[in-house]
Tab-separated table of C-alpha atoms in Angstrom:
chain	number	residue	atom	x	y	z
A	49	UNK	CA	-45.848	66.513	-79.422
A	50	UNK	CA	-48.123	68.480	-77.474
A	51	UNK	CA	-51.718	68.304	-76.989
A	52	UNK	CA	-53.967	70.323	-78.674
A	53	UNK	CA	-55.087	73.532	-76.112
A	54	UNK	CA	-58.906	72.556	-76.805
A	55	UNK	CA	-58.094	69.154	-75.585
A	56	UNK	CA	-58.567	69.098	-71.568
A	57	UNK	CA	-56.082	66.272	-69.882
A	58	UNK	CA	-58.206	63.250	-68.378
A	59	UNK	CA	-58.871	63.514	-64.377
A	60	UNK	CA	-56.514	61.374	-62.259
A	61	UNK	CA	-59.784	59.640	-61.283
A	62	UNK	CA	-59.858	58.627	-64.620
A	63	UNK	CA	-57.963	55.347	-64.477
A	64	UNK	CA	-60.413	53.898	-62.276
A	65	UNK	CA	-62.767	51.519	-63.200
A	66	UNK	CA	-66.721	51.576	-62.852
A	67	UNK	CA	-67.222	49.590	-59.829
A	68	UNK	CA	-69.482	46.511	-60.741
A	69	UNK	CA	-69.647	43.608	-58.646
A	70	UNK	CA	-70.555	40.571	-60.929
A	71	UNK	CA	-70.925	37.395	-59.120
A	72	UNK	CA	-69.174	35.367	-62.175
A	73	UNK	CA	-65.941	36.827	-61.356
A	74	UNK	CA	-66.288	37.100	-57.742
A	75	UNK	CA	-66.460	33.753	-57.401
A	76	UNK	CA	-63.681	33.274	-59.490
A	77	UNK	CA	-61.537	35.226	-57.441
A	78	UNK	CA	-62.909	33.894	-54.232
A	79	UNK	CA	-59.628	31.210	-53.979
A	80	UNK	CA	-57.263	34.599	-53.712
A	81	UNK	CA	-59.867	36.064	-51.334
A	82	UNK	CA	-59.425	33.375	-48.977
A	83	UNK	CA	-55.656	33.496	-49.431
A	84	UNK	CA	-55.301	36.957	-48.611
A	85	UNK	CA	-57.741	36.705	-45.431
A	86	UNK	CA	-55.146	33.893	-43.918
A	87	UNK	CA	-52.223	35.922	-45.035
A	88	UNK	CA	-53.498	39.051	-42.584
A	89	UNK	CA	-54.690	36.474	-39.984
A	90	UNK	CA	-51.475	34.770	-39.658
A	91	UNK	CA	-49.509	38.364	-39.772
A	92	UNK	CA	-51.290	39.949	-37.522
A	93	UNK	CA	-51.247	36.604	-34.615
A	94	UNK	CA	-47.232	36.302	-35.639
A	95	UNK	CA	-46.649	40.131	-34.605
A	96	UNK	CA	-49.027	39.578	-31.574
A	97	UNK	CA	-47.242	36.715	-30.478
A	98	UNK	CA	-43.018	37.163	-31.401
A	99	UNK	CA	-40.618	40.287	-30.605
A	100	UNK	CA	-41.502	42.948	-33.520
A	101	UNK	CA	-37.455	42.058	-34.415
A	102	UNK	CA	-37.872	38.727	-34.634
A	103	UNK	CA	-41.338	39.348	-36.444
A	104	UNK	CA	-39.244	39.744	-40.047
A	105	UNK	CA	-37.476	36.571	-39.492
A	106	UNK	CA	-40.026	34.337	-38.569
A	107	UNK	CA	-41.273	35.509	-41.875
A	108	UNK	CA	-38.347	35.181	-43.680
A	109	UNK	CA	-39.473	31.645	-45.887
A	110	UNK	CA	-41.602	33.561	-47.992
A	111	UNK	CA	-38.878	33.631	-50.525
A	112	UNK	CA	-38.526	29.684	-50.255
A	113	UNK	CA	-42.159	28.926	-50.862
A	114	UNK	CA	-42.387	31.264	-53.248
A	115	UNK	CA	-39.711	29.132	-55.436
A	116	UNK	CA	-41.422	26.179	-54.663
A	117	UNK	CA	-44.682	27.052	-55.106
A	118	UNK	CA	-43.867	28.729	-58.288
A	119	UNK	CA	-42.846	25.724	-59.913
A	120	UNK	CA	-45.788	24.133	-58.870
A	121	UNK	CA	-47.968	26.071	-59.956
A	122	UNK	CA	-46.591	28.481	-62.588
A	123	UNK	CA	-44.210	25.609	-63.636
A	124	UNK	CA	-40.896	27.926	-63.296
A	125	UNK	CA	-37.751	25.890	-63.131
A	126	UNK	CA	-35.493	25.781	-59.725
A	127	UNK	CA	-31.790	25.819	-60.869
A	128	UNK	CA	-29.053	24.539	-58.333
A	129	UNK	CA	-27.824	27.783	-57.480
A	130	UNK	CA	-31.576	29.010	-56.857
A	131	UNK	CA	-31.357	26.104	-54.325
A	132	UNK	CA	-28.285	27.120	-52.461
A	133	UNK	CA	-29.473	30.824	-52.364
A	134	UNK	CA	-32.399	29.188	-50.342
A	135	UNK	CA	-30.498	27.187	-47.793
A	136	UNK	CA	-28.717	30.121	-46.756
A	137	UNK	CA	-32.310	31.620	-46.300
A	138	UNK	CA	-33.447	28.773	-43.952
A	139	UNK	CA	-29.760	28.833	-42.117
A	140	UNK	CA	-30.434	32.439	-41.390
A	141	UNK	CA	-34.641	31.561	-40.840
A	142	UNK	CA	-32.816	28.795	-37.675
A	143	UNK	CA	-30.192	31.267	-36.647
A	144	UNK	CA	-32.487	34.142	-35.906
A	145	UNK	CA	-34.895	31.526	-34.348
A	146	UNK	CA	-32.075	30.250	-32.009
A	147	UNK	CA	-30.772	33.851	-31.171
A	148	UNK	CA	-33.886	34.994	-29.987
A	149	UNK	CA	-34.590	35.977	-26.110
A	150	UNK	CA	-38.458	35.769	-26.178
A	151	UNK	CA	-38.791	32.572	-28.705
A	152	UNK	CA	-42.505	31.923	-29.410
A	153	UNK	CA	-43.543	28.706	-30.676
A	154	UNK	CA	-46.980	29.477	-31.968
A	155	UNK	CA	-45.727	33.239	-32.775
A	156	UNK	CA	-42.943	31.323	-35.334
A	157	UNK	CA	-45.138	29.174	-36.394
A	158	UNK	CA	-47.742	31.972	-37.333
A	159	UNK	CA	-44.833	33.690	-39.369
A	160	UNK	CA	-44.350	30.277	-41.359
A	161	UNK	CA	-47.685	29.967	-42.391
A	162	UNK	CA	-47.938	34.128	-43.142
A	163	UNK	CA	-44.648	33.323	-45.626
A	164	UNK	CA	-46.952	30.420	-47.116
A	165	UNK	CA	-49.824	33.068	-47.648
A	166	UNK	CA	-47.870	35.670	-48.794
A	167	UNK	CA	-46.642	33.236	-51.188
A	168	UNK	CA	-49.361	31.967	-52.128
A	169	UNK	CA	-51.338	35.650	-52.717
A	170	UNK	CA	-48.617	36.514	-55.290
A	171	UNK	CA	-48.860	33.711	-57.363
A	172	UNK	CA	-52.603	33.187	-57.645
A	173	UNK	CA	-52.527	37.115	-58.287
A	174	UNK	CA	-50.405	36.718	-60.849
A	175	UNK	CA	-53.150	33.871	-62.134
A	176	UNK	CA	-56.153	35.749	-61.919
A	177	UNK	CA	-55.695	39.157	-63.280
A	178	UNK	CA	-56.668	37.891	-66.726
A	179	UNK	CA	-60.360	37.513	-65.127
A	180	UNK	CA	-60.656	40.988	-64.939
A	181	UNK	CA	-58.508	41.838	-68.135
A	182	UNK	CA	-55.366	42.539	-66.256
A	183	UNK	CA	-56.934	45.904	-63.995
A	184	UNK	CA	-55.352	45.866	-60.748
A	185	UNK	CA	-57.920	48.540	-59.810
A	186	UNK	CA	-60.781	45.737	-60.753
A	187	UNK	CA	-58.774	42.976	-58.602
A	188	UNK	CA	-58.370	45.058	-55.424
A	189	UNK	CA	-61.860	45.999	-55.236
A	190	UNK	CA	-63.190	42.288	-56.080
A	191	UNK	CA	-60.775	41.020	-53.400
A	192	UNK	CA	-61.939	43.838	-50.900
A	193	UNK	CA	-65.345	43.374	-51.181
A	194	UNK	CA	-64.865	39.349	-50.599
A	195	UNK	CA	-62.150	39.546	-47.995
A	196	UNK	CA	-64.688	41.668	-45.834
A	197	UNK	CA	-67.333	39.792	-46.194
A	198	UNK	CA	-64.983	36.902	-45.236
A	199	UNK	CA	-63.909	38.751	-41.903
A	200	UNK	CA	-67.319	39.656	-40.763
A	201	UNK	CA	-68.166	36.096	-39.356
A	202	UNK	CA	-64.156	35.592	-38.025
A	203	UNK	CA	-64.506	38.928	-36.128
A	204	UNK	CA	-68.016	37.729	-34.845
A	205	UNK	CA	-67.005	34.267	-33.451
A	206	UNK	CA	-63.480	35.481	-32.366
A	207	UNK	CA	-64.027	39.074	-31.388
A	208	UNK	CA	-67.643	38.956	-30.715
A	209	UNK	CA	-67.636	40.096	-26.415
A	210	UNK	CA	-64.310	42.540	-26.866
A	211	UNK	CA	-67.346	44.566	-29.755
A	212	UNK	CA	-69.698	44.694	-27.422
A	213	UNK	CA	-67.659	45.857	-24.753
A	214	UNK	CA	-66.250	48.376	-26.787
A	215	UNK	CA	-69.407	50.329	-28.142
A	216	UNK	CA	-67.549	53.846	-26.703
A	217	UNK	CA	-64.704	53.265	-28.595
A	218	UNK	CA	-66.572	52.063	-32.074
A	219	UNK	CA	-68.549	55.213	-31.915
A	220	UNK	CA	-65.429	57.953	-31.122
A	221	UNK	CA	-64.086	60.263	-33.486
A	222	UNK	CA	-60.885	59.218	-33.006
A	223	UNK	CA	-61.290	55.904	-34.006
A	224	UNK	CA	-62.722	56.091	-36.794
A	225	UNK	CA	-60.173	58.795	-38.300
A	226	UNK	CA	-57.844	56.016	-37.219
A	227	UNK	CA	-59.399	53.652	-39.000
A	228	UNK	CA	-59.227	55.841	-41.568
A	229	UNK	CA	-55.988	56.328	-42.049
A	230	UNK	CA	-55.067	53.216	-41.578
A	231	UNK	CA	-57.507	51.806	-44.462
A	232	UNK	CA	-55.479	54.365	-46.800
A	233	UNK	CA	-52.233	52.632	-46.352
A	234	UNK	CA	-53.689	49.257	-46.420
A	235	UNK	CA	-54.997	50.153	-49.576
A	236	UNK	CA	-52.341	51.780	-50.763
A	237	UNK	CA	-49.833	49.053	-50.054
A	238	UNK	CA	-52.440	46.971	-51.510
A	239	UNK	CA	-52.525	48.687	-54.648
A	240	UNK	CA	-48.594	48.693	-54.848
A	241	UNK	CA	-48.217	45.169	-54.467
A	242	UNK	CA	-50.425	44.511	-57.355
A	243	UNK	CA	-48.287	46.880	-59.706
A	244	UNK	CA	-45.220	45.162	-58.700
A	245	UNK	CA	-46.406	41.749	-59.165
A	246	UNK	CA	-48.189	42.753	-62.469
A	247	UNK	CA	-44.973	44.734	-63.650
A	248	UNK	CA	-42.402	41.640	-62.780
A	249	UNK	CA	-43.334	38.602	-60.842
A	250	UNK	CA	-44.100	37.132	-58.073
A	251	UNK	CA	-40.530	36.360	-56.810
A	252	UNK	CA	-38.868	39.832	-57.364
A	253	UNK	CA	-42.028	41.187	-55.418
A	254	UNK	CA	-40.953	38.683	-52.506
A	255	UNK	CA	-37.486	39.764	-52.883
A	256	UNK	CA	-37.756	43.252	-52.254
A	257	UNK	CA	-40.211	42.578	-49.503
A	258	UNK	CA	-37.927	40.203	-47.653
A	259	UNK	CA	-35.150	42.948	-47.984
A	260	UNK	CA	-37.350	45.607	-46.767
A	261	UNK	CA	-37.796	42.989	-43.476
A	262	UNK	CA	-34.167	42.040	-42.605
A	263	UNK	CA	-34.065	46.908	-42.255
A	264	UNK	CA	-37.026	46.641	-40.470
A	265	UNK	CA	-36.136	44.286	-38.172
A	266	UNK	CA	-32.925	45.929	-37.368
A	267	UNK	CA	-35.156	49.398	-36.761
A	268	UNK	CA	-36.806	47.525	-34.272
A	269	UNK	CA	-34.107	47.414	-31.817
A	270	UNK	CA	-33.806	51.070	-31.863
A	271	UNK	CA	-37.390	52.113	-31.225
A	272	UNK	CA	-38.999	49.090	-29.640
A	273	UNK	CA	-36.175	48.383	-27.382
A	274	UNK	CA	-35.407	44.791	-28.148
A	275	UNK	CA	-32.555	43.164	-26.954
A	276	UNK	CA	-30.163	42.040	-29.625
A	277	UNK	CA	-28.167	38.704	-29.587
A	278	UNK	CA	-25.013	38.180	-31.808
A	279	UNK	CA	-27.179	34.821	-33.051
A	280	UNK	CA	-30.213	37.007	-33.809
A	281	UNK	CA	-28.336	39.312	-35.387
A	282	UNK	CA	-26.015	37.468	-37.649
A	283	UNK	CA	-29.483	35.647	-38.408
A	284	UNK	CA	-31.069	38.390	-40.002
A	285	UNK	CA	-27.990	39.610	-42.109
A	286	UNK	CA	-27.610	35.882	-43.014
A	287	UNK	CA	-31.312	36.398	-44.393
A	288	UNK	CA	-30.882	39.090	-46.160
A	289	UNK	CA	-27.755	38.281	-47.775
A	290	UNK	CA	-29.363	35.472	-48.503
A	291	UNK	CA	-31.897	36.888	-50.012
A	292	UNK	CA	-29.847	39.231	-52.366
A	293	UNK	CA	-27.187	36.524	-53.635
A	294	UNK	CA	-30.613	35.362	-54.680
A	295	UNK	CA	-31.555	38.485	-56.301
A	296	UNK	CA	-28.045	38.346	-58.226
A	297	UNK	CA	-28.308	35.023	-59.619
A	298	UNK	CA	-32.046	35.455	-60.520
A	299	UNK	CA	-30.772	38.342	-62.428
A	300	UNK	CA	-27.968	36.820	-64.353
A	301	UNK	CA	-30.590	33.525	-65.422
A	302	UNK	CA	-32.769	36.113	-66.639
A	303	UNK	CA	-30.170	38.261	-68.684
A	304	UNK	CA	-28.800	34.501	-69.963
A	305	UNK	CA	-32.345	33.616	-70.792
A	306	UNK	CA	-33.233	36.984	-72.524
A	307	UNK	CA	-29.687	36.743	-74.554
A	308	UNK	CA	-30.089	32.666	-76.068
A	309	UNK	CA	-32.132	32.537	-79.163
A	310	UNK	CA	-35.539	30.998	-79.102
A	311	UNK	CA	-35.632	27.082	-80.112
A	312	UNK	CA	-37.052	27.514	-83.014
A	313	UNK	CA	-34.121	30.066	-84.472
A	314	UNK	CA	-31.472	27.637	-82.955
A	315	UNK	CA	-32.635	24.295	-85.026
A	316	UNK	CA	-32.247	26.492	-88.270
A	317	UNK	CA	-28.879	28.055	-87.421
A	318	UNK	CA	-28.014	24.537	-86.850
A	319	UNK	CA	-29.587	23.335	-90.007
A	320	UNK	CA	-28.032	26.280	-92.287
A	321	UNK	CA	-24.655	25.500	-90.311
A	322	UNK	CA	-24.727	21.603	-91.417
A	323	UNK	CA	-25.943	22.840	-95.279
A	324	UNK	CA	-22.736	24.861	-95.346
């Protein structure tokens, strides 16, 4: 029905939380803190350092430590087709890494360790929303707050002369409205990435991303002018097909395990079964 005309509908600002800092749970989300500061540090070296269309590919084993890491961790079982899904993955991960021009060593290797962070942020996500009774708004600012404090001495000991040489800049209008906007979709993304996690799971948040990559990465030979190989190319369709034969099977296990009856209601079928 509809609400009462006395009644006034609550502000969109509404949803969001009073923001306290308490150092109980601060620490206790400190471990994803850290994760997320290596995850940008590795992205952002793996894009300075590899072709922006081979920058989805080197990042392509998210997917595959997301599996593995999920069993570790979260204890979610691997079945064989799970497995193949992922070799075709890491065929596609060595084709594109074999078909590119401009192959970087340490840019690769930055994208491998980003698709271990990236990983590794949605599962221990997924682990310590319960600290702040499953508000992604509470999460993102504890894991803001930490993660800048955590850059403050990286961009000091790595970035410390390019500052001071660059007081003009740090002080210019421009910047800063760059800066700006640039917070808003990092925050934004941020925020979305939570939801999605929070609203499935960890691997069908790595899914879509790793789909979204393979169309990126094709983009990029449009507007950044990178020149395609058949190898590189095939590599990043094998990917992504890859990726969604993975999609389809994780799909029909979970419509399988949604359908079978829970233990307990299969022992007494079976029991009323052998009494008849």
């Amino acid at each position: 029905g509809q609400a009462p005309r006395g009644e006034q509908k609550p502000s969109f600002f509404a949803q969001f939380p009073k923001a306290e800092y308490l150092l109980g749970h601060a620490k206790q989300i400190f471990p994803l803190s850290l994760i997320f500061v290596g995850m940008i540090t590795f992205n952002n070296l793996c894009l300075k350092w590899v072709e922006v269309s081979f920058y989805n590919v080197a990042r392509s084993l998210t997917i595959v430590f997301n599996v593995f890491l999920s069993r570790v961790f979260l204890g979610i079982p691997t079945s064989f087709k799970t497995m193949l899904c992922l070799v075709v993955v890491i065929v596609g991960f060595l084709m594109g890494s074999k078909g590119e021009i401009n192959f970087s060593v340490l840019g690769t290797m930055a994208g491998v360790m980003s698709s271990l962070f990236v990983s590794l942020n949605s599962i221990f996500t997924k682990m310590v929303l319960p600290v702040v009774d499953d508000n992604h708004w509470k999460l993102t600012f504890y894991n803001n707050v930490n993660a800048s404090l955590l850059f403050i001495p990286l961009m000091l000991y790595f970035e410390g002369d390019v500052l001071i040489g660059s007081t003009e800049q740090l002080t210019s209008t421009a910047f800063w409205m760059a800066m700006f906007v640039a917070g808003f979709f990092g925050f934004s993304i941020g925020i979305v990435t939570v939801l999605q996690i929070k609203a499935t799971s960890p691997l069908t948040h790595n899914i879509s991303g790793t789909a979204k990559a393979a169309l990126q990465s094709l983009m990029a030979f449009y507007i950044w002018g990178n020149q395609p190989t058949v190898m590189g190319v095939l590599g990043i369709f094998t990917v992504l097909g890859g990726s969604l034969l993975y999609t389809f099977v994780k799909m029909n296990e979970n419509a399988q395990a949604a359908q079978a009856p829970p233990p307990q209601m299969e022992h007494r079928q079976q029991e009323m079964a052998s009494k008849v």
